[in-house]
Amino acid sequence: MRSKILQIILVIVFAIDLFFIFNNQPELRFFTKPLLLPILILVYVTRLKSEKIQLDKLFLVGLVLSFFGDLFLLFKWGFLPGLGSFLLAHLFYIISFKKKQQTRISEIWPVILSLYASILLFFLFPYLKEMKIPVIIYAVVIATMMYNAIKTQNRNLIIGALLFLISDTLLSVYLFLQPLMILNLLVMITYVLAQWFLVRGMLSSKN
C-alpha cells in the first residue's frame, strides 16, 4: 500500500515537472526535479522490505548519485559535476549488473554499441569544445552499461538501460546542438522511465 502511494506521488511530481518544462519555468523545477529520485528510492526500499528482497547497495548508490546529477544539472555551472555524478552512477549500475547471472550474447552487440557511440560523437565533436574528453568517457560508460544490461537477460534492466541511452543521446543534442523544449521534455520522460525500469529490474531479479 505504501509503495502504491509513493508511486502515485512520483507520477504527480513528475507531471508537474514536465509542466514546468513545457511552460519554460526552469526556476520552479528546483521544487520538483530534486524530488523524483528520492521518491523512487523510497519506492525501491519499500518494495524490498515488503517482498523481502535483499538490498543491492551498489545499485542504491547509483540511484543516490543520479539524484546529485539531477540536482547539479539544474544549475548553469552544474554540467561537469552532473556529468561526473551520472558517470559514477553508471559505473555502480555496471558493477551491480555484473554481480547478477549473465549469459553469453551475440558478438554483434559490442559492434552495434561501439557504432552508436562513434556516430554520436562524430556529430557532436565539432560542438563539444573543452568537453570532448568527458563526453567521450561518458559515451563509453553508458554503452558499457547497456552491454551489461543485455547480458543479464533481465527485460526491465534492458529497457531501462536502453531508455537511458536514448535519454542521454537526446540530452547531448539538447545541450550541444538544439535546445528545443520538446527535446527537454523527451529527455525527462525517457530518463525517469529509465530509472523506473531499472528499479523494476532490480526488484524482479533473483540474483
Tab-separated table of C-alpha atoms in Angstrom, residues 123-194:
chain	number	residue	atom	x	y	z
A	123	PHE	CA	28.127	14.554	-34.916
A	124	LEU	CA	28.762	16.142	-31.509
A	125	PHE	CA	32.534	16.553	-31.772
A	126	PRO	CA	32.602	19.978	-33.502
A	127	TYR	CA	30.398	21.428	-30.741
A	128	LEU	CA	31.981	19.899	-27.641
A	129	LYS	CA	34.985	22.237	-27.328
A	130	GLU	CA	36.636	21.602	-23.926
A	131	MET	CA	34.040	18.913	-23.125
A	132	LYS	CA	35.394	16.412	-25.667
A	133	ILE	CA	37.190	14.056	-23.274
A	134	PRO	CA	34.457	13.968	-20.560
A	135	VAL	CA	31.763	13.294	-23.167
A	136	ILE	CA	33.835	10.550	-24.849
A	137	ILE	CA	34.351	8.822	-21.497
A	138	TYR	CA	30.653	9.133	-20.695
A	139	ALA	CA	29.631	7.672	-24.068
A	140	VAL	CA	31.875	4.642	-23.483
A	141	VAL	CA	30.481	4.097	-19.982
A	142	ILE	CA	26.805	4.365	-20.985
A	143	ALA	CA	27.384	1.932	-23.863
A	144	THR	CA	29.096	-0.444	-21.422
A	145	MET	CA	26.123	-0.235	-19.082
A	146	MET	CA	23.811	-1.120	-21.984
A	147	TYR	CA	26.016	-4.098	-22.852
A	148	ASN	CA	25.999	-5.442	-19.290
A	149	ALA	CA	22.236	-4.936	-19.001
A	150	ILE	CA	21.746	-7.046	-22.129
A	151	LYS	CA	23.918	-9.790	-20.624
A	152	THR	CA	21.609	-10.074	-17.596
A	153	GLN	CA	18.720	-11.075	-19.904
A	154	ASN	CA	16.505	-9.103	-17.496
A	155	ARG	CA	13.878	-7.413	-19.664
A	156	ASN	CA	13.307	-4.483	-17.300
A	157	LEU	CA	17.032	-3.785	-16.923
A	158	ILE	CA	17.484	-3.891	-20.694
A	159	ILE	CA	14.563	-1.492	-21.259
A	160	GLY	CA	15.883	0.812	-18.524
A	161	ALA	CA	19.390	0.869	-19.961
A	162	LEU	CA	18.054	1.466	-23.473
A	163	LEU	CA	15.898	4.364	-22.281
A	164	PHE	CA	18.943	5.803	-20.503
A	165	LEU	CA	20.876	5.557	-23.758
A	166	ILE	CA	18.074	7.373	-25.603
A	167	SER	CA	17.732	9.989	-22.859
A	168	ASP	CA	21.449	10.791	-22.823
A	169	THR	CA	21.520	10.965	-26.615
A	170	LEU	CA	18.632	13.452	-26.611
A	171	LEU	CA	20.280	15.402	-23.782
A	172	SER	CA	23.515	15.741	-25.742
A	173	VAL	CA	21.578	17.045	-28.749
A	174	TYR	CA	19.671	19.449	-26.484
A	175	LEU	CA	22.813	20.771	-24.773
A	176	PHE	CA	25.174	20.996	-27.726
A	177	LEU	CA	23.033	21.309	-30.862
A	178	GLN	CA	19.373	22.332	-30.467
A	179	PRO	CA	17.970	23.474	-27.073
A	180	LEU	CA	14.370	22.758	-28.055
A	181	MET	CA	11.655	22.443	-25.425
A	182	ILE	CA	10.362	19.196	-26.949
A	183	LEU	CA	13.819	17.662	-26.572
A	184	ASN	CA	13.940	18.684	-22.919
A	185	LEU	CA	10.550	17.034	-22.379
A	186	LEU	CA	11.662	13.842	-24.107
A	187	VAL	CA	14.903	13.808	-22.097
A	188	MET	CA	12.996	13.835	-18.805
A	189	ILE	CA	10.351	11.339	-19.933
A	190	THR	CA	12.916	8.798	-21.111
A	191	TYR	CA	15.175	9.462	-18.105
A	192	VAL	CA	12.531	8.921	-15.424
A	193	LEU	CA	11.199	5.863	-17.249
A	194	ALA	CA	14.772	4.556	-17.478
